[in-house]
Coordinates of N, CA, C and O in Angstrom, one line a residue:
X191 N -31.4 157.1 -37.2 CA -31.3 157.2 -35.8 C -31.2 155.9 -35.1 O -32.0 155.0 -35.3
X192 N -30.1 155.7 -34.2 CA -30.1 154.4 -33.9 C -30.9 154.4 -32.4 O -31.1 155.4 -31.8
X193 N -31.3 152.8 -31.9 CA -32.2 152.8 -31.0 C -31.2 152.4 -29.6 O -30.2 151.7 -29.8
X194 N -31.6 153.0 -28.2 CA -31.1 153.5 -27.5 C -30.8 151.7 -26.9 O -31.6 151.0 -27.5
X195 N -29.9 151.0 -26.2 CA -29.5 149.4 -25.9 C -30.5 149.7 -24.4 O -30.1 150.5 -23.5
X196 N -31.2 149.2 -24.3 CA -31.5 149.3 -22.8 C -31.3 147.9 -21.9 O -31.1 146.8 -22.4
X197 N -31.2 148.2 -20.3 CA -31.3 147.0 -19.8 C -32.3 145.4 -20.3 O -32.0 144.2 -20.4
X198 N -33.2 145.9 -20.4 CA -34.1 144.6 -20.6 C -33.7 144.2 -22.1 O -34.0 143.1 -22.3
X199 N -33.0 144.8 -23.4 CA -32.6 144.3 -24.1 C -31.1 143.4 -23.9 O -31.3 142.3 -24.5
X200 N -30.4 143.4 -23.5 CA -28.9 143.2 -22.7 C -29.5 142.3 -21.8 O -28.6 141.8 -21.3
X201 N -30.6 141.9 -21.2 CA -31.0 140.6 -20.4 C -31.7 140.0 -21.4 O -31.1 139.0 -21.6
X202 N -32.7 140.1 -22.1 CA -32.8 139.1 -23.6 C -31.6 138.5 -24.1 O -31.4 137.3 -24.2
X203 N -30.8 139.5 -24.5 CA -29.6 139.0 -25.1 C -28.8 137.8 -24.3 O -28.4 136.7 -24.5
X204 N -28.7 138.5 -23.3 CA -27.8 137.5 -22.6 C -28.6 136.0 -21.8 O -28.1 135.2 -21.0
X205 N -30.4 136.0 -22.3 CA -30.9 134.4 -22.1 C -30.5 134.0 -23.4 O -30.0 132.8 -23.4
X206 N -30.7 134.8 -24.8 CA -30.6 134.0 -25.7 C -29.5 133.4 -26.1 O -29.4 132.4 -26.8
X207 N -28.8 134.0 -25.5 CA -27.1 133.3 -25.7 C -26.6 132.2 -24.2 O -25.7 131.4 -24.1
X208 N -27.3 132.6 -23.5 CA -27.2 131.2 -22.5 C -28.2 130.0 -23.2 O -27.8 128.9 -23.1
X209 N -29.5 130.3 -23.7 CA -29.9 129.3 -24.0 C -29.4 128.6 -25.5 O -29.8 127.5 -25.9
X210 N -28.7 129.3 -26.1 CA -27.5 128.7 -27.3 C -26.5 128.0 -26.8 O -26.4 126.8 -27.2
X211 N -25.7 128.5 -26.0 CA -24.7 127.7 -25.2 C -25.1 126.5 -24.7 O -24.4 125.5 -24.8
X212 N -26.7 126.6 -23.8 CA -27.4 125.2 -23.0 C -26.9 123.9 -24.7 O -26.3 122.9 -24.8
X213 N -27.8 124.8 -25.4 CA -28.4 123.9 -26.8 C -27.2 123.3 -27.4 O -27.2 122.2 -27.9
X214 N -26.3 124.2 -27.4 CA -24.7 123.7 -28.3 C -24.0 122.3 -27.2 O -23.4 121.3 -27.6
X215 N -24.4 122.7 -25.7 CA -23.8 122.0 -24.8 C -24.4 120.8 -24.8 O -23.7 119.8 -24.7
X216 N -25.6 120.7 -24.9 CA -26.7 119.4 -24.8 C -26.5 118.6 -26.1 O -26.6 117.4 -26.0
X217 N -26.1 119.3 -27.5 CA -26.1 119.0 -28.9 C -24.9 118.0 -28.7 O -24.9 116.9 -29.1
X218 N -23.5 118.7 -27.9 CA -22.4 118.6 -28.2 C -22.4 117.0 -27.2 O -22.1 115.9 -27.8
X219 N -22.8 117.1 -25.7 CA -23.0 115.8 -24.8 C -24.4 114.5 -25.6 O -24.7 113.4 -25.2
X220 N -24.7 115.0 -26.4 CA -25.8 113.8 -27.1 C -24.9 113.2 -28.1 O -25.3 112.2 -28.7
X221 N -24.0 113.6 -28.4 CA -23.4 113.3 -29.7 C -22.2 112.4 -29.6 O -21.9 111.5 -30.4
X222 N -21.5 113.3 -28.2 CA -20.4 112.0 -27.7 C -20.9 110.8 -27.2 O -20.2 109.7 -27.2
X223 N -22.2 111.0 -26.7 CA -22.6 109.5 -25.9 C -23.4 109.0 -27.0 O -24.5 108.7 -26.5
X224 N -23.5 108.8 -28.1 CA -24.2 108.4 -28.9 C -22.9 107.7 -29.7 O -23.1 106.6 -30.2
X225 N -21.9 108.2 -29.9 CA -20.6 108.1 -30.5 C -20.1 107.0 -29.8 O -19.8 105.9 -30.3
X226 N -19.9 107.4 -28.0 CA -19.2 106.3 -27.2 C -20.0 105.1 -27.3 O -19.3 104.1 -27.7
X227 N -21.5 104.9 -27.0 CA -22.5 103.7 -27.0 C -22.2 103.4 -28.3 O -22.7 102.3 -28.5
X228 N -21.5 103.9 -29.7 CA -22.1 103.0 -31.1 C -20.5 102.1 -31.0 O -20.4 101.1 -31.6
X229 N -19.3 102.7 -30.3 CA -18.5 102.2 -30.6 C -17.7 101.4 -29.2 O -16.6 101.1 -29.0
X230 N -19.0 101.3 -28.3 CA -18.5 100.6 -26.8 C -18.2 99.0 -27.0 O -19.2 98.3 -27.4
X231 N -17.2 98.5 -26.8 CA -17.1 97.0 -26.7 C -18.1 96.5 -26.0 O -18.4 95.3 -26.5
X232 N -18.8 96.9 -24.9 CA -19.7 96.1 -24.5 C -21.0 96.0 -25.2 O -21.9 95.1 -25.2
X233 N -20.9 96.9 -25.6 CA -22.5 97.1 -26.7 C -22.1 95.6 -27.7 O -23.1 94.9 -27.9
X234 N -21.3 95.2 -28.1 CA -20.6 94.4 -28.9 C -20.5 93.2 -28.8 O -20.9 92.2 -29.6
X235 N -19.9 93.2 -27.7 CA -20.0 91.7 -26.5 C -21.2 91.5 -26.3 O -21.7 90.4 -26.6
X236 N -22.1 92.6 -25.6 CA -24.0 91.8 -25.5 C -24.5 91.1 -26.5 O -24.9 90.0 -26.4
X237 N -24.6 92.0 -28.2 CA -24.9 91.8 -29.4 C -24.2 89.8 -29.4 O -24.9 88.8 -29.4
X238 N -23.0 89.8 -29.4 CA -22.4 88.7 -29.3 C -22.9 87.2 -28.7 O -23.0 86.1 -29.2
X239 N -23.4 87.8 -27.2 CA -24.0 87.3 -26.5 C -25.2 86.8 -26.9 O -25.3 85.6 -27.2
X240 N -26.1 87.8 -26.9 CA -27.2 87.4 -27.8 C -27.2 86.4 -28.9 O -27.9 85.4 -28.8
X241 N -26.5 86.6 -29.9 CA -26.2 86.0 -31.0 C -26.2 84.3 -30.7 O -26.9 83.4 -31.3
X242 N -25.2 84.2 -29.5 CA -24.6 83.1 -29.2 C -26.0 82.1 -28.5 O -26.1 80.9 -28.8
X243 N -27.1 83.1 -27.5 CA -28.1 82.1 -26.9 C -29.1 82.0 -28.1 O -29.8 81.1 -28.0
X244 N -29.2 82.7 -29.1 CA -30.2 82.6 -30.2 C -29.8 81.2 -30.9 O -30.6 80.3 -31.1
X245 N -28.6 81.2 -31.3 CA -27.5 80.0 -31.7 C -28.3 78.6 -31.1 O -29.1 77.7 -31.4
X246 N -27.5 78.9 -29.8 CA -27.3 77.9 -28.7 C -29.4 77.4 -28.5 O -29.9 76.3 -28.5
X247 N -29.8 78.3 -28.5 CA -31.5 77.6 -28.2 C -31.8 77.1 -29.7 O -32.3 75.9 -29.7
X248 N -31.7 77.6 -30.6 CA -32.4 76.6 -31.5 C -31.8 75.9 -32.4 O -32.3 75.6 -33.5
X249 N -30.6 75.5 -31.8 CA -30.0 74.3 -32.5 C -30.5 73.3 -30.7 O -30.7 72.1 -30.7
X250 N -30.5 73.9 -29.7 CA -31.0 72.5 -29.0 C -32.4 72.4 -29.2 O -33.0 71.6 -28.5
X251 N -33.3 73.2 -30.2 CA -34.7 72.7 -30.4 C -34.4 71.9 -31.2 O -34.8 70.7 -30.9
X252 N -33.8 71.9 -32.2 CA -33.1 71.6 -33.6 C -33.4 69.8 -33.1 O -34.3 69.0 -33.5
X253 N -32.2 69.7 -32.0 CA -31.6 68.5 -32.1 C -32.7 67.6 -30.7 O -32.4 66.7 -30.0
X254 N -33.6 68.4 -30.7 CA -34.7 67.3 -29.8 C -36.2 67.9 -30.5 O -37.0 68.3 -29.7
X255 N -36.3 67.9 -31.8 CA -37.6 68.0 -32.2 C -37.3 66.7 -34.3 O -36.7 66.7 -35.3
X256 N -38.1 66.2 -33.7 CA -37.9 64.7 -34.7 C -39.4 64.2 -35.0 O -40.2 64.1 -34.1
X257 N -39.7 64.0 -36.5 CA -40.6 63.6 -36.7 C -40.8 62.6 -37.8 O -40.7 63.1 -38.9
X258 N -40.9 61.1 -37.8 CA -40.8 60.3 -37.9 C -41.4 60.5 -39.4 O -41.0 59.6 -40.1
X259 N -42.1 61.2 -39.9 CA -43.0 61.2 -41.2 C -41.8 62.7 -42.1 O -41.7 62.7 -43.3
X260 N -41.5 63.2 -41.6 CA -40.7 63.9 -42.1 C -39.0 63.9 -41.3 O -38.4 64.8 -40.6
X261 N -38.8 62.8 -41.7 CA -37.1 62.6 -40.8 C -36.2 63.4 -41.6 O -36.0 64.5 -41.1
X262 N -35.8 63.0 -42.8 CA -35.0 63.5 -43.5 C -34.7 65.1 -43.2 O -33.5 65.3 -43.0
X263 N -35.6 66.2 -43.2 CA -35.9 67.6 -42.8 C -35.1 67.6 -41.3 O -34.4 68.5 -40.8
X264 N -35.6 66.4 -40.8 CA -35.0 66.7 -39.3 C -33.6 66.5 -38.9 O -32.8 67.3 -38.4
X265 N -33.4 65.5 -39.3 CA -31.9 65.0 -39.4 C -31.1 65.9 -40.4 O -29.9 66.0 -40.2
X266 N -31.6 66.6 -41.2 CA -30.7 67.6 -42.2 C -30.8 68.9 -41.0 O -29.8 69.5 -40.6
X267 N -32.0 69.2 -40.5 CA -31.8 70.5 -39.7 C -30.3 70.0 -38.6 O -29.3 70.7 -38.6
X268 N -30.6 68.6 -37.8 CA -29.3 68.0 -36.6 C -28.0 69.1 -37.2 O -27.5 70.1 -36.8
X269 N -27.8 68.1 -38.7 CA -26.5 68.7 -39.2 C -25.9 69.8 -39.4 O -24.8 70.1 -39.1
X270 N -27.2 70.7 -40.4 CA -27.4 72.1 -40.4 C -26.3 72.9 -38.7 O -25.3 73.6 -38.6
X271 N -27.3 72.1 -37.4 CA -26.5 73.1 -36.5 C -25.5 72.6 -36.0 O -25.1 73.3 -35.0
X272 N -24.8 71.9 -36.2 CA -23.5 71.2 -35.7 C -22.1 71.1 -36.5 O -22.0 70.9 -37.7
X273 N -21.4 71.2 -36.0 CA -20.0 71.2 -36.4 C -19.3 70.6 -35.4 O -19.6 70.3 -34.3
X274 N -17.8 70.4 -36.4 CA -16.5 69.7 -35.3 C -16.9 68.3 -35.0 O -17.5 67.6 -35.9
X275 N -16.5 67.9 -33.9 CA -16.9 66.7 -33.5 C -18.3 65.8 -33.6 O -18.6 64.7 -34.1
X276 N -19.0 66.8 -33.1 CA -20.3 66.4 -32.8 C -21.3 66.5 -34.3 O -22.5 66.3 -34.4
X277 N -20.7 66.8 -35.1 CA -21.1 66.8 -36.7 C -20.7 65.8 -37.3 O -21.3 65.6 -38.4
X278 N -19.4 64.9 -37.0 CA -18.6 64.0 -37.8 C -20.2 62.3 -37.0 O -20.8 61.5 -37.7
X279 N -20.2 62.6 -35.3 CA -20.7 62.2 -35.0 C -22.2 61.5 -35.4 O -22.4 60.3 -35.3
X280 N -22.9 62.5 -35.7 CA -24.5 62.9 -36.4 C -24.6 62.1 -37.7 O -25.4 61.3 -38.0
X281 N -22.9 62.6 -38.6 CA -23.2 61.7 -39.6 C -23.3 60.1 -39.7 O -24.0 59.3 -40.3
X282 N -22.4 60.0 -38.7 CA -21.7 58.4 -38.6 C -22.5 57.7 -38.5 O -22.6 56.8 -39.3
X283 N -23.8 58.1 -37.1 CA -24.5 57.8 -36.6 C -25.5 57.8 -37.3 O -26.3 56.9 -36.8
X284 N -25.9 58.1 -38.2 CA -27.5 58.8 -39.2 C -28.3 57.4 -39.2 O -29.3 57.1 -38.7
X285 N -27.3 56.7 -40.3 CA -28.1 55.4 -40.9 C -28.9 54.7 -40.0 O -30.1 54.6 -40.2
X286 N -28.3 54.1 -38.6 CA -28.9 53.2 -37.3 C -30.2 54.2 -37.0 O -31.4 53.9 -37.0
X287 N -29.4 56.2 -36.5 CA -30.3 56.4 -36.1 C -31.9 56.2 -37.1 O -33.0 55.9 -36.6
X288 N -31.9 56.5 -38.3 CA -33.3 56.7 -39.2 C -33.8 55.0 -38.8 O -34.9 54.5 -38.8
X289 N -32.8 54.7 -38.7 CA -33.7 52.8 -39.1 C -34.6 53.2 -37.5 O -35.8 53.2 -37.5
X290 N -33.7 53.4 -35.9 CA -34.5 53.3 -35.1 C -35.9 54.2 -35.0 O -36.9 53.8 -34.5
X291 N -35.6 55.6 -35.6 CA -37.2 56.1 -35.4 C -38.0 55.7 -36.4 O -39.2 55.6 -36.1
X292 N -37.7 55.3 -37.7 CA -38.7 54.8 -38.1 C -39.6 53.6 -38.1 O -40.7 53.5 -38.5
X293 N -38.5 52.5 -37.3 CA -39.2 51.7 -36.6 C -40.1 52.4 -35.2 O -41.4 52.2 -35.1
X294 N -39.4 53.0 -34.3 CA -40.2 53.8 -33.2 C -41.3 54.5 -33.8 O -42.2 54.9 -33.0
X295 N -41.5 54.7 -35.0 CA -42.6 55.7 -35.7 C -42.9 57.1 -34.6 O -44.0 57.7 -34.8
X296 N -41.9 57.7 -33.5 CA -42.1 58.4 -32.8 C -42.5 60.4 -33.7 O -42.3 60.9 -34.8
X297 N -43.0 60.9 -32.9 CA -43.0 62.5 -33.4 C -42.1 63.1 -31.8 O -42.5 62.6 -30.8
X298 N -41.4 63.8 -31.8 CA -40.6 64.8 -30.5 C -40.5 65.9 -30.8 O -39.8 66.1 -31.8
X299 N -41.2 67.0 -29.9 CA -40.9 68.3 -29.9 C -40.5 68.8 -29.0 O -40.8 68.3 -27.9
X300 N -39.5 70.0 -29.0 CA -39.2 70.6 -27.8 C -39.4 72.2 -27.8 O -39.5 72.9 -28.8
X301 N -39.5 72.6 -26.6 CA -39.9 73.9 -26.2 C -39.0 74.7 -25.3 O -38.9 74.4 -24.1
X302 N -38.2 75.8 -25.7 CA -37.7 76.2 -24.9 C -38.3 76.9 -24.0 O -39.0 77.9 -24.2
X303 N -37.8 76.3 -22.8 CA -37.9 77.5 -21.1 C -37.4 78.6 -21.0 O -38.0 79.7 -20.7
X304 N -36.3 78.4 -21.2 CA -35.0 79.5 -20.6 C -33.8 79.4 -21.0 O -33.5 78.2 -20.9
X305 N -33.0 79.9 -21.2 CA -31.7 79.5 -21.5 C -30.6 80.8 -21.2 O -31.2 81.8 -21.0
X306 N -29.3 80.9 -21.1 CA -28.2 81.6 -20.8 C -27.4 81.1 -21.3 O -27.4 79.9 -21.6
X307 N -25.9 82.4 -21.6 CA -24.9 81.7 -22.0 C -23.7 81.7 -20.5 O -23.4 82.6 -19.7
X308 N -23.4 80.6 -20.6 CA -22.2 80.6 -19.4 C -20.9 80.7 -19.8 O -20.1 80.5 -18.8
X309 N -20.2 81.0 -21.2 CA -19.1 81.5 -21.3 C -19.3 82.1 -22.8 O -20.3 82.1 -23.5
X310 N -18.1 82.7 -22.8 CA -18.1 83.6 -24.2 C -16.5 84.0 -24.6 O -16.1 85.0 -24.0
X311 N -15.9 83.5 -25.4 CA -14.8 83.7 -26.1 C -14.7 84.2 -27.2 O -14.3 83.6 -28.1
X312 N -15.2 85.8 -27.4 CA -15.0 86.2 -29.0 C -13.8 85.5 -29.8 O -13.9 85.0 -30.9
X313 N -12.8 85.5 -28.9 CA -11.3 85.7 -30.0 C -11.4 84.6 -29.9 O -12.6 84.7 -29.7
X314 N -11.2 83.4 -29.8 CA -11.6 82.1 -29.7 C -12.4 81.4 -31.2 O -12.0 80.8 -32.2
X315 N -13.8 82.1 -30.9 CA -14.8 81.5 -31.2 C -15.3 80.2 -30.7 O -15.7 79.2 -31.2
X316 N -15.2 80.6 -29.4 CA -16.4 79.7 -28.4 C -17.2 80.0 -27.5 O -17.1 80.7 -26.5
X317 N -18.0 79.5 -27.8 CA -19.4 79.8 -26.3 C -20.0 78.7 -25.7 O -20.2 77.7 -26.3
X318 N -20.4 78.8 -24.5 CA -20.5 77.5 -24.1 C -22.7 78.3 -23.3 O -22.9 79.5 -22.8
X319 N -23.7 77.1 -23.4 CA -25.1 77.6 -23.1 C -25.5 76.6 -22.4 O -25.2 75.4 -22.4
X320 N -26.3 77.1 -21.8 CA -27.4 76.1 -20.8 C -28.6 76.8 -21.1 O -28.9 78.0 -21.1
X321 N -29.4 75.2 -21.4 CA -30.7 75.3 -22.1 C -31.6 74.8 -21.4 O -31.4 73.6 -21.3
X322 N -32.7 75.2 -20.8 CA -34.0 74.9 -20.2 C -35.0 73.8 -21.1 O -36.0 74.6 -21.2
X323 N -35.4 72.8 -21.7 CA -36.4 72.4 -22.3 C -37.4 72.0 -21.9 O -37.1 71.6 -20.8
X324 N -38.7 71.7 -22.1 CA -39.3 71.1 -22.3 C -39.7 69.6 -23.4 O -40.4 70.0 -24.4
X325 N -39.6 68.4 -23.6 CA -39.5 67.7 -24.6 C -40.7 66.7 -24.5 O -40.7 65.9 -23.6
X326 N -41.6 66.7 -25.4 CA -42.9 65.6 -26.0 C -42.4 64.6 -27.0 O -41.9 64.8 -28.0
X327 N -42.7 63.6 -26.5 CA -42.1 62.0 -27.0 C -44.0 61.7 -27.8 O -44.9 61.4 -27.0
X328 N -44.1 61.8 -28.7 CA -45.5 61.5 -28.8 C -45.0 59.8 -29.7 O -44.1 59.6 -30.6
X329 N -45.8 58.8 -29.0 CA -45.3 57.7 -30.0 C -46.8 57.1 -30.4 O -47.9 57.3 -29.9
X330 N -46.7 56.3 -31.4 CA -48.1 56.0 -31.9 C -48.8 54.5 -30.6 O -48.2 53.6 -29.9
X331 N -50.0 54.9 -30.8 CA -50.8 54.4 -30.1 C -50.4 54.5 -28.7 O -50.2 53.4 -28.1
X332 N -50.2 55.4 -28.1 CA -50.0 55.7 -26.6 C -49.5 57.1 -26.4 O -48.7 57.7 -27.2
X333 N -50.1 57.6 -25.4 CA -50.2 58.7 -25.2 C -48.8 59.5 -24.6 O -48.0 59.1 -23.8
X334 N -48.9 60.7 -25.4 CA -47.5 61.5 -25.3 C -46.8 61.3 -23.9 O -47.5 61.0 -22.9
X335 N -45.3 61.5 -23.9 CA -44.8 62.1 -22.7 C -44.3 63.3 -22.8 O -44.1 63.9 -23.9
X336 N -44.1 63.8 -21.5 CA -43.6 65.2 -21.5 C -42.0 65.1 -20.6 O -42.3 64.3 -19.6
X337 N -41.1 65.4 -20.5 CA -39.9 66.0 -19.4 C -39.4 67.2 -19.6 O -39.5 67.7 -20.7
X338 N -38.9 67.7 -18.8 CA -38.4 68.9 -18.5 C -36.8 68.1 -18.5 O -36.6 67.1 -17.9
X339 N -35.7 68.9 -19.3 CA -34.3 68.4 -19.9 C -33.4 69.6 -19.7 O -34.0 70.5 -20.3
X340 N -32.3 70.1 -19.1 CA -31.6 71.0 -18.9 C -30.3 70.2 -19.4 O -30.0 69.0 -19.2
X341 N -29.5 71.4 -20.4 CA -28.2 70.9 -21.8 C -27.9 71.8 -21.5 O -28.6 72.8 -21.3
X342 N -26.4 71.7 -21.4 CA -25.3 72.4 -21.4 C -24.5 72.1 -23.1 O -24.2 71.0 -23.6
X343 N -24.5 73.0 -23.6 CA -23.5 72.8 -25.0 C -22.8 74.1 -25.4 O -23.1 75.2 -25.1
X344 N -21.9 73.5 -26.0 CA -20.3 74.2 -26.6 C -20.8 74.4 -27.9 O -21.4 73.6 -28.7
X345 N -20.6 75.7 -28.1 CA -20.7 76.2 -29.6 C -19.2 76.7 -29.9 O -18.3 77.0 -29.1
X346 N -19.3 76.7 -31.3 CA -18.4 77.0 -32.1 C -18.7 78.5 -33.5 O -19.6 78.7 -34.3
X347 N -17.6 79.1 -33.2 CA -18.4 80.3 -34.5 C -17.2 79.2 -35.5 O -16.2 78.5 -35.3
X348 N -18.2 79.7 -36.9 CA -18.4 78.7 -38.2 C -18.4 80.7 -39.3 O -18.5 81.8 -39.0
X349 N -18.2 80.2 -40.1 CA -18.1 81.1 -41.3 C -19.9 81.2 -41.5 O -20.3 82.3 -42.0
X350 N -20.8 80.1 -41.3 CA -22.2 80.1 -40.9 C -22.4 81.2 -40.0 O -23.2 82.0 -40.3
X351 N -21.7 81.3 -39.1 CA -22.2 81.2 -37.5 C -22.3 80.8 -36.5 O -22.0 79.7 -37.0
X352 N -22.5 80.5 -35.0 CA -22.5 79.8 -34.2 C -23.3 78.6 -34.4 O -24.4 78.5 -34.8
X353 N -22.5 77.6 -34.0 CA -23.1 75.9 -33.9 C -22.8 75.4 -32.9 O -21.9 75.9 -32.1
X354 N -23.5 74.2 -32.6 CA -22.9 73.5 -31.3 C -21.9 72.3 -32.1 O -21.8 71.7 -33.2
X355 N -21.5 72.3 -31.0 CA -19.4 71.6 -30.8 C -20.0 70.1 -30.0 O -19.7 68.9 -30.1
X356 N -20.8 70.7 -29.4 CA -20.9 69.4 -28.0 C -21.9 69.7 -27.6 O -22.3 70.7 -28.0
X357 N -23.0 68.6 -26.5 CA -24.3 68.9 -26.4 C -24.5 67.4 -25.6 O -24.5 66.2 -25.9
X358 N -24.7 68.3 -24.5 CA -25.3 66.9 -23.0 C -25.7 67.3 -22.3 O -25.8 68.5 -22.2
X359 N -26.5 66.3 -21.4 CA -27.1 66.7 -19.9 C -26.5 67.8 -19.2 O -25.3 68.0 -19.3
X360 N -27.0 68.4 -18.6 CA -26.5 69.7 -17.5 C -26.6 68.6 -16.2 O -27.7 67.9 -16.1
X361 N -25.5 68.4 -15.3 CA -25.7 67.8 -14.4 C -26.8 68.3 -13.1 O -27.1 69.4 -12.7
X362 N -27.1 67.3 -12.7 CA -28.6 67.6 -11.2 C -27.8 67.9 -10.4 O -27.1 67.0 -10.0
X363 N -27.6 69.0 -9.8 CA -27.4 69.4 -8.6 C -28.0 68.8 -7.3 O -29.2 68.4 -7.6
X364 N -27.7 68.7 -6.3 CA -28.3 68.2 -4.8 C -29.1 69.3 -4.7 O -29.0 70.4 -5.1
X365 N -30.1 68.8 -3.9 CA -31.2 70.2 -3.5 C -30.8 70.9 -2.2 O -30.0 70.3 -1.5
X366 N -31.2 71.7 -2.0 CA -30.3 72.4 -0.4 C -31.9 71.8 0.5 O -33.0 71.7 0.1
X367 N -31.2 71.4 1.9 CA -31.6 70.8 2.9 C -32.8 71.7 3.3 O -33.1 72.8 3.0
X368 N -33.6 70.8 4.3 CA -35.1 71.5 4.2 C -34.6 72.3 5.7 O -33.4 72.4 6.0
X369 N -35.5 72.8 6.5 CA -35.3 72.9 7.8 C -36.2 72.5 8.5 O -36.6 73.1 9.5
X370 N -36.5 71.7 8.1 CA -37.5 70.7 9.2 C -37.4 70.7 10.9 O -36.3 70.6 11.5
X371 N -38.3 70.9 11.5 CA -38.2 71.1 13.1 C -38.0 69.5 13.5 O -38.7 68.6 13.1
X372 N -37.0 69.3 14.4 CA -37.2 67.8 14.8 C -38.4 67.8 16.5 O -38.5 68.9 17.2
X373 N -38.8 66.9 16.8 CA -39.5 66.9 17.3 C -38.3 66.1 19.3 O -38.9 65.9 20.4

């Protein structure tokens, strides 16, 4: 004997199948945007970005942290982050520079603040960062100094990875004007 279809069964049916459709619909929109975000160029470009200030900050710790009792380590880290020019540079320079810190007998650490990248050329392989530091000059028998150092440098992608190309002062801007009341 079959059982009679009543209204209240035919309104079950028809949530259960709206709420299949919600679930296939919600299944089917999680899955394109999950698809679009793995394969969005900008997802790519940030990663990149990233890549490039992770680069760019600690090769400028790199190249302002020196310690006179372990130079060799230090001067190998300089090279380690450098390429291009400014690697032909580092070497040239090496011999003078070890004679001057070890006569300076100095220790220098640096700390980064802050940093950003201000350009980015995937297809290139260039990026260019500005770095915030902090840097401690500790020299024997007198008491540390401290400055605050803002570097602009050019990196280079390397079969390594990103390196810096170039590496100098970030220029001082003028300060904007006070508004002082004149009397």
């Amino acid at each position: 004997m079959r059982r009679r279809t009543t209204s209240r069964d035919r309104t079950e049916l028809s949530l259960v199948c709206a709420a299949a459709a919600l679930a296939l619909g919600f299944a089917g929109w999680t899955g394109t945007s999950w698809y679009a975000a793995a394969h969005d160029d900008s997802t790519r470009f940030a990663e990149a970005r990233d890549d490039v200030l992770a680069a760019g900050e600690q090769a400028a710790l790199n190249m302002n942290t020196l310690d006179h009792r372990d130079l060799e380590h230090g001067l190998d880290a300089w090279e380690e982050s450098a390429t291009g020019k400014l690697l032909d540079e580092l070497r040239k320079g090496r011999p003078e520079f070890e004679k001057q810190v070890r006569t300076a007998r100095t220790v220098t650490t640096a700390e980064v603040l802050s940093g950003a990248v201000t350009e980015l050329d995937e297809r290139e392989g260039r990026a260019g960062v500005l770095i915030a530091l902090r840097i401690t000059v500790d020299p024997p028998k007198k008491k540390p100094s401290t400055k605050e150092s803002r570097l602009l440098g050019e990196l280079t992608r390397t079969a390594e990875g990103w390196k810096l190309s170039g590496l100098g002062q970030a220029p001082a801007g003028e300060t904007a004007p006070t508004d002082k009341p004149t009397d």
